[in-house]
Each structure stands twice: as structure tokens, then as C-alpha cells.
Amino acid sequence: AIVADLHAPALTREWQKFLADCTLRHLPVYNIRQVEEALTGRVKIHHMYENNLGSLLPNPTYMAVKYLMEVTLILLSLPAVLPIMVLTALAIKLEDGGPVFYNQERVGYRGNPFRMFKFRSMTHDRSINQETTTQHNDTRVTRIGRFIRKVRIDELPQFLNVVLGQMSLIGPRAEYKKFADELEQQVPFYQYRHIVKPGITGWAQVRHGYATGADETQIKIEHDFYYIKNFSFALDILIVFLTIRTMMTGFGAR
């Protein structure tokens, strides 16, 4: 196969004829952007050209079908999930006597704010538990919290957000309102990731893990764009299997 930058000014008529002849001989010719996306699982957007954002609009039919499938899956999983949630709640309460659940305003579908629910994994001492990005070996994380974050049990209360239509099981990470406002100023087209519902797990989460700083966030946004561009049942199934691997290995946990 041949990989070429099909938008390069140096692509003369001679090169165009050569590439056309290659396709006539059944030799595949790929644009460099296609290959880069396939190898990295990321879509880069820096400028509003070639209607790239328009090509990333998710399929509305699949969005509706996906919601029905996710609610059905949650209802079917309750007999197995509820005992885990009860044991987790007891462990959190016994460790320090603080509240079991934690909720916070996040940015959701189409930029609308909502309250996201989680099991509390950090100390309930407000004097040290400030709204900042979680760091590696963060001292605010409790012993129980470290475990439930590693295996992602802390996310289970978000099933309620999914049933309410505020989130999906799979989608971009729902970010804090304060951080989302800052990132809109730093990362090109950051707000476009809100074109789909945020997810409990997602392509960026299983490929990159948590992000700290604008550079790592830029990479995660490119993963989010890839997910939106390839929004499909097949990709969601792949993310499910990668999420299971993440839960077993603790990849990206903090």
C-alpha cells in the first residue's frame, strides 16, 4: 500500500497521476490522516477546515438505541452489582465514618451541567480535600478509596446518571465545570467533545488513563474525537473488553 499526504501543496499532477495509476492496479492509497488515526486511535483537530467537525457528528439513531441498551443492561446487572455496592458503602463508612457518596457538578451532553454521583474515595475533610486534579499517590485518597478507584468500583453510582439520561456507560469523561472552562481556553475545539453524552468509561480512559495538564488533556481530547468520529456498536464493544482489562490491571488509576 501507499501512504501519502493528499492535501500537500507538493502533490503535483505527476504524483496525482501516479497515485491514480496505483489504485487502477489495485494498490491501496491511503491519506496520511487515515493511517495516523488508525495507528494512534486519535483524531487531531487544529483548524476549522474540510468540515472535519461536521464529519464527526454522531449517528442519532445509534444514540437512541444505545440508551435503551444501556438501561436494559443496567437493570439486568443489578442482582450482581447491588451486593458490591452495599459492601463498598459499608467499607467506606467503617473506615472513617464519613459520607458514602460524593456528588459534583460536571459538564455533560451539549455542555449542560449535571450532578454526577460516585462512591467517596477521598477524605471528607474539606480543609484538605480541595477541587484539584488527582495526582499519583494522592494523599487525599483513603485506603478503601485507593482500591475502589483502581478497579473502578467508585463509578458504579453513575448508573443512576445513565438511567436519568445524563450519561452513557461509554463516552468521553465528564469533566469538572471549573476545569472544563479552563480547558476551553487551552485546547482547540475542546467543547466539541460534548456532542455525545459523557461516559463512565470510554476510549480515552482505556487508551490513556487520567490526564494532568493541558498537553495530556490534548491527547485525551484527540482520543475523544476518534470515538465520536467512529461512534458505533463495534467500537463500544471493544471499549467494554478494554475496560475489563483496565479493571483487572488498574491501568491509569490514581
PDB file of N, CA and C in Angstrom, residues 108-153:
ATOM      1  N   GLY A 108     -21.955  18.081  30.928  1.00  0.00           N
ATOM      2  CA  GLY A 108     -22.498  16.929  30.237  1.00  0.00           C
ATOM      3  C   GLY A 108     -22.835  17.174  28.785  1.00  0.00           C
ATOM      4  N   TYR A 109     -23.827  16.445  28.321  1.00  0.00           N
ATOM      5  CA  TYR A 109     -24.250  16.466  26.917  1.00  0.00           C
ATOM      6  C   TYR A 109     -24.609  17.887  26.475  1.00  0.00           C
ATOM      7  N   ARG A 110     -24.018  18.309  25.353  1.00  0.00           N
ATOM      8  CA  ARG A 110     -24.221  19.637  24.774  1.00  0.00           C
ATOM      9  C   ARG A 110     -23.833  20.762  25.723  1.00  0.00           C
ATOM     10  N   GLY A 111     -22.933  20.460  26.657  1.00  0.00           N
ATOM     11  CA  GLY A 111     -22.419  21.477  27.564  1.00  0.00           C
ATOM     12  C   GLY A 111     -23.303  21.767  28.754  1.00  0.00           C
ATOM     13  N   ASN A 112     -24.380  20.979  28.949  1.00  0.00           N
ATOM     14  CA  ASN A 112     -25.284  21.210  30.071  1.00  0.00           C
ATOM     15  C   ASN A 112     -24.702  20.626  31.363  1.00  0.00           C
ATOM     16  N   PRO A 113     -24.726  21.375  32.460  1.00  0.00           N
ATOM     17  CA  PRO A 113     -24.204  20.862  33.735  1.00  0.00           C
ATOM     18  C   PRO A 113     -25.155  19.846  34.369  1.00  0.00           C
ATOM     19  N   PHE A 114     -24.600  18.912  35.140  1.00  0.00           N
ATOM     20  CA  PHE A 114     -25.404  17.945  35.878  1.00  0.00           C
ATOM     21  C   PHE A 114     -24.616  17.499  37.110  1.00  0.00           C
ATOM     22  N   ARG A 115     -25.303  16.857  38.058  1.00  0.00           N
ATOM     23  CA  ARG A 115     -24.665  16.345  39.260  1.00  0.00           C
ATOM     24  C   ARG A 115     -24.288  14.895  39.039  1.00  0.00           C
ATOM     25  N   MET A 116     -23.006  14.593  39.108  1.00  0.00           N
ATOM     26  CA  MET A 116     -22.525  13.225  38.902  1.00  0.00           C
ATOM     27  C   MET A 116     -22.272  12.562  40.259  1.00  0.00           C
ATOM     28  N   PHE A 117     -22.698  11.299  40.393  1.00  0.00           N
ATOM     29  CA  PHE A 117     -22.589  10.570  41.657  1.00  0.00           C
ATOM     30  C   PHE A 117     -21.439   9.561  41.604  1.00  0.00           C
ATOM     31  N   LYS A 118     -20.731   9.447  42.732  1.00  0.00           N
ATOM     32  CA  LYS A 118     -19.658   8.459  42.860  1.00  0.00           C
ATOM     33  C   LYS A 118     -19.600   7.991  44.316  1.00  0.00           C
ATOM     34  N   PHE A 119     -18.962   6.848  44.532  1.00  0.00           N
ATOM     35  CA  PHE A 119     -18.605   6.483  45.896  1.00  0.00           C
ATOM     36  C   PHE A 119     -17.449   7.390  46.322  1.00  0.00           C
ATOM     37  N   ARG A 120     -17.503   7.875  47.538  1.00  0.00           N
ATOM     38  CA  ARG A 120     -16.428   8.746  48.023  1.00  0.00           C
ATOM     39  C   ARG A 120     -15.147   7.942  48.185  1.00  0.00           C
ATOM     40  N   SER A 121     -14.085   8.420  47.557  1.00  0.00           N
ATOM     41  CA  SER A 121     -12.793   7.734  47.633  1.00  0.00           C
ATOM     42  C   SER A 121     -11.731   8.592  48.304  1.00  0.00           C
ATOM     43  N   MET A 122     -12.088   9.834  48.648  1.00  0.00           N
ATOM     44  CA  MET A 122     -11.142  10.734  49.303  1.00  0.00           C
ATOM     45  C   MET A 122     -11.626  11.083  50.699  1.00  0.00           C
ATOM     46  N   THR A 123     -10.730  11.630  51.497  1.00  0.00           N
ATOM     47  CA  THR A 123     -11.097  12.077  52.831  1.00  0.00           C
ATOM     48  C   THR A 123     -12.221  13.090  52.758  1.00  0.00           C
ATOM     49  N   HIS A 124     -13.079  13.126  53.789  1.00  0.00           N
ATOM     50  CA  HIS A 124     -14.187  14.079  53.792  1.00  0.00           C
ATOM     51  C   HIS A 124     -13.815  15.370  54.510  1.00  0.00           C
ATOM     52  N   ASP A 125     -12.528  15.538  54.820  1.00  0.00           N
ATOM     53  CA  ASP A 125     -12.029  16.764  55.440  1.00  0.00           C
ATOM     54  C   ASP A 125     -11.926  17.850  54.371  1.00  0.00           C
ATOM     55  N   ARG A 126     -12.847  18.801  54.385  1.00  0.00           N
ATOM     56  CA  ARG A 126     -12.888  19.816  53.336  1.00  0.00           C
ATOM     57  C   ARG A 126     -11.670  20.737  53.340  1.00  0.00           C
ATOM     58  N   SER A 127     -10.983  20.811  54.485  1.00  0.00           N
ATOM     59  CA  SER A 127      -9.827  21.710  54.565  1.00  0.00           C
ATOM     60  C   SER A 127      -8.676  21.244  53.683  1.00  0.00           C
ATOM     61  N   ILE A 128      -8.616  19.914  53.382  1.00  0.00           N
ATOM     62  CA  ILE A 128      -7.540  19.411  52.532  1.00  0.00           C
ATOM     63  C   ILE A 128      -8.069  18.791  51.239  1.00  0.00           C
ATOM     64  N   ASN A 129      -9.378  18.556  51.181  1.00  0.00           N
ATOM     65  CA  ASN A 129      -9.961  17.909  50.006  1.00  0.00           C
ATOM     66  C   ASN A 129     -10.501  18.962  49.048  1.00  0.00           C
ATOM     67  N   GLN A 130      -9.604  19.699  48.429  1.00  0.00           N
ATOM     68  CA  GLN A 130      -9.998  20.766  47.520  1.00  0.00           C
ATOM     69  C   GLN A 130     -10.225  20.217  46.118  1.00  0.00           C
ATOM     70  N   GLU A 131     -10.915  21.002  45.307  1.00  0.00           N
ATOM     71  CA  GLU A 131     -11.258  20.591  43.945  1.00  0.00           C
ATOM     72  C   GLU A 131     -10.054  20.788  43.031  1.00  0.00           C
ATOM     73  N   THR A 132      -9.144  19.819  43.061  1.00  0.00           N
ATOM     74  CA  THR A 132      -7.962  19.854  42.209  1.00  0.00           C
ATOM     75  C   THR A 132      -7.798  18.501  41.538  1.00  0.00           C
ATOM     76  N   THR A 133      -6.983  18.472  40.493  1.00  0.00           N
ATOM     77  CA  THR A 133      -6.762  17.232  39.769  1.00  0.00           C
ATOM     78  C   THR A 133      -6.083  16.201  40.663  1.00  0.00           C
ATOM     79  N   THR A 134      -6.549  14.957  40.583  1.00  0.00           N
ATOM     80  CA  THR A 134      -5.944  13.885  41.370  1.00  0.00           C
ATOM     81  C   THR A 134      -4.562  13.560  40.845  1.00  0.00           C
ATOM     82  N   GLN A 135      -3.578  13.492  41.752  1.00  0.00           N
ATOM     83  CA  GLN A 135      -2.210  13.196  41.375  1.00  0.00           C
ATOM     84  C   GLN A 135      -1.867  11.746  41.723  1.00  0.00           C
ATOM     85  N   HIS A 136      -0.728  11.270  41.210  1.00  0.00           N
ATOM     86  CA  HIS A 136      -0.264   9.932  41.537  1.00  0.00           C
ATOM     87  C   HIS A 136       0.049   9.865  43.025  1.00  0.00           C
ATOM     88  N   ASN A 137      -0.444   8.786  43.705  1.00  0.00           N
ATOM     89  CA  ASN A 137      -0.260   8.619  45.148  1.00  0.00           C
ATOM     90  C   ASN A 137      -0.806   9.820  45.934  1.00  0.00           C
ATOM     91  N   ASP A 138      -1.941  10.335  45.521  1.00  0.00           N
ATOM     92  CA  ASP A 138      -2.570  11.486  46.167  1.00  0.00           C
ATOM     93  C   ASP A 138      -2.899  11.132  47.623  1.00  0.00           C
ATOM     94  N   THR A 139      -2.425  11.949  48.558  1.00  0.00           N
ATOM     95  CA  THR A 139      -2.605  11.671  49.984  1.00  0.00           C
ATOM     96  C   THR A 139      -4.057  11.843  50.431  1.00  0.00           C
ATOM     97  N   ARG A 140      -4.880  12.475  49.625  1.00  0.00           N
ATOM     98  CA  ARG A 140      -6.289  12.654  49.992  1.00  0.00           C
ATOM     99  C   ARG A 140      -7.094  11.376  49.809  1.00  0.00           C
ATOM    100  N   VAL A 141      -6.578  10.433  49.015  1.00  0.00           N
ATOM    101  CA  VAL A 141      -7.297   9.189  48.732  1.00  0.00           C
ATOM    102  C   VAL A 141      -7.186   8.256  49.934  1.00  0.00           C
ATOM    103  N   THR A 142      -8.310   7.717  50.382  1.00  0.00           N
ATOM    104  CA  THR A 142      -8.329   6.806  51.525  1.00  0.00           C
ATOM    105  C   THR A 142      -7.865   5.413  51.100  1.00  0.00           C
ATOM    106  N   ARG A 143      -7.690   4.518  52.097  1.00  0.00           N
ATOM    107  CA  ARG A 143      -7.260   3.149  51.776  1.00  0.00           C
ATOM    108  C   ARG A 143      -8.314   2.429  50.941  1.00  0.00           C
ATOM    109  N   ILE A 144      -9.571   2.515  51.377  1.00  0.00           N
ATOM    110  CA  ILE A 144     -10.654   1.914  50.605  1.00  0.00           C
ATOM    111  C   ILE A 144     -10.779   2.622  49.251  1.00  0.00           C
ATOM    112  N   GLY A 145     -10.624   3.935  49.293  1.00  0.00           N
ATOM    113  CA  GLY A 145     -10.735   4.713  48.057  1.00  0.00           C
ATOM    114  C   GLY A 145      -9.713   4.305  47.019  1.00  0.00           C
ATOM    115  N   ARG A 146      -8.485   3.997  47.473  1.00  0.00           N
ATOM    116  CA  ARG A 146      -7.443   3.603  46.525  1.00  0.00           C
ATOM    117  C   ARG A 146      -7.819   2.313  45.802  1.00  0.00           C
ATOM    118  N   PHE A 147      -8.423   1.388  46.543  1.00  0.00           N
ATOM    119  CA  PHE A 147      -8.831   0.119  45.931  1.00  0.00           C
ATOM    120  C   PHE A 147      -9.997   0.307  44.963  1.00  0.00           C
ATOM    121  N   ILE A 148     -11.034   1.012  45.403  1.00  0.00           N
ATOM    122  CA  ILE A 148     -12.211   1.138  44.536  1.00  0.00           C
ATOM    123  C   ILE A 148     -11.922   1.998  43.309  1.00  0.00           C
ATOM    124  N   ARG A 149     -10.953   2.909  43.405  1.00  0.00           N
ATOM    125  CA  ARG A 149     -10.556   3.686  42.224  1.00  0.00           C
ATOM    126  C   ARG A 149      -9.780   2.799  41.249  1.00  0.00           C
ATOM    127  N   LYS A 150      -8.952   1.908  41.796  1.00  0.00           N
ATOM    128  CA  LYS A 150      -8.145   1.039  40.949  1.00  0.00           C
ATOM    129  C   LYS A 150      -9.005   0.111  40.111  1.00  0.00           C
ATOM    130  N   VAL A 151     -10.057  -0.444  40.712  1.00  0.00           N
ATOM    131  CA  VAL A 151     -10.924  -1.390  39.995  1.00  0.00           C
ATOM    132  C   VAL A 151     -12.187  -0.707  39.471  1.00  0.00           C
ATOM    133  N   ARG A 152     -12.271   0.621  39.634  1.00  0.00           N
ATOM    134  CA  ARG A 152     -13.360   1.452  39.093  1.00  0.00           C
ATOM    135  C   ARG A 152     -14.713   1.213  39.755  1.00  0.00           C
ATOM    136  N   ILE A 153     -14.734   0.626  40.957  1.00  0.00           N
ATOM    137  CA  ILE A 153     -15.999   0.439  41.659  1.00  0.00           C
ATOM    138  C   ILE A 153     -16.593   1.790  42.061  1.00  0.00           C
TER     139      ILE A 153
END
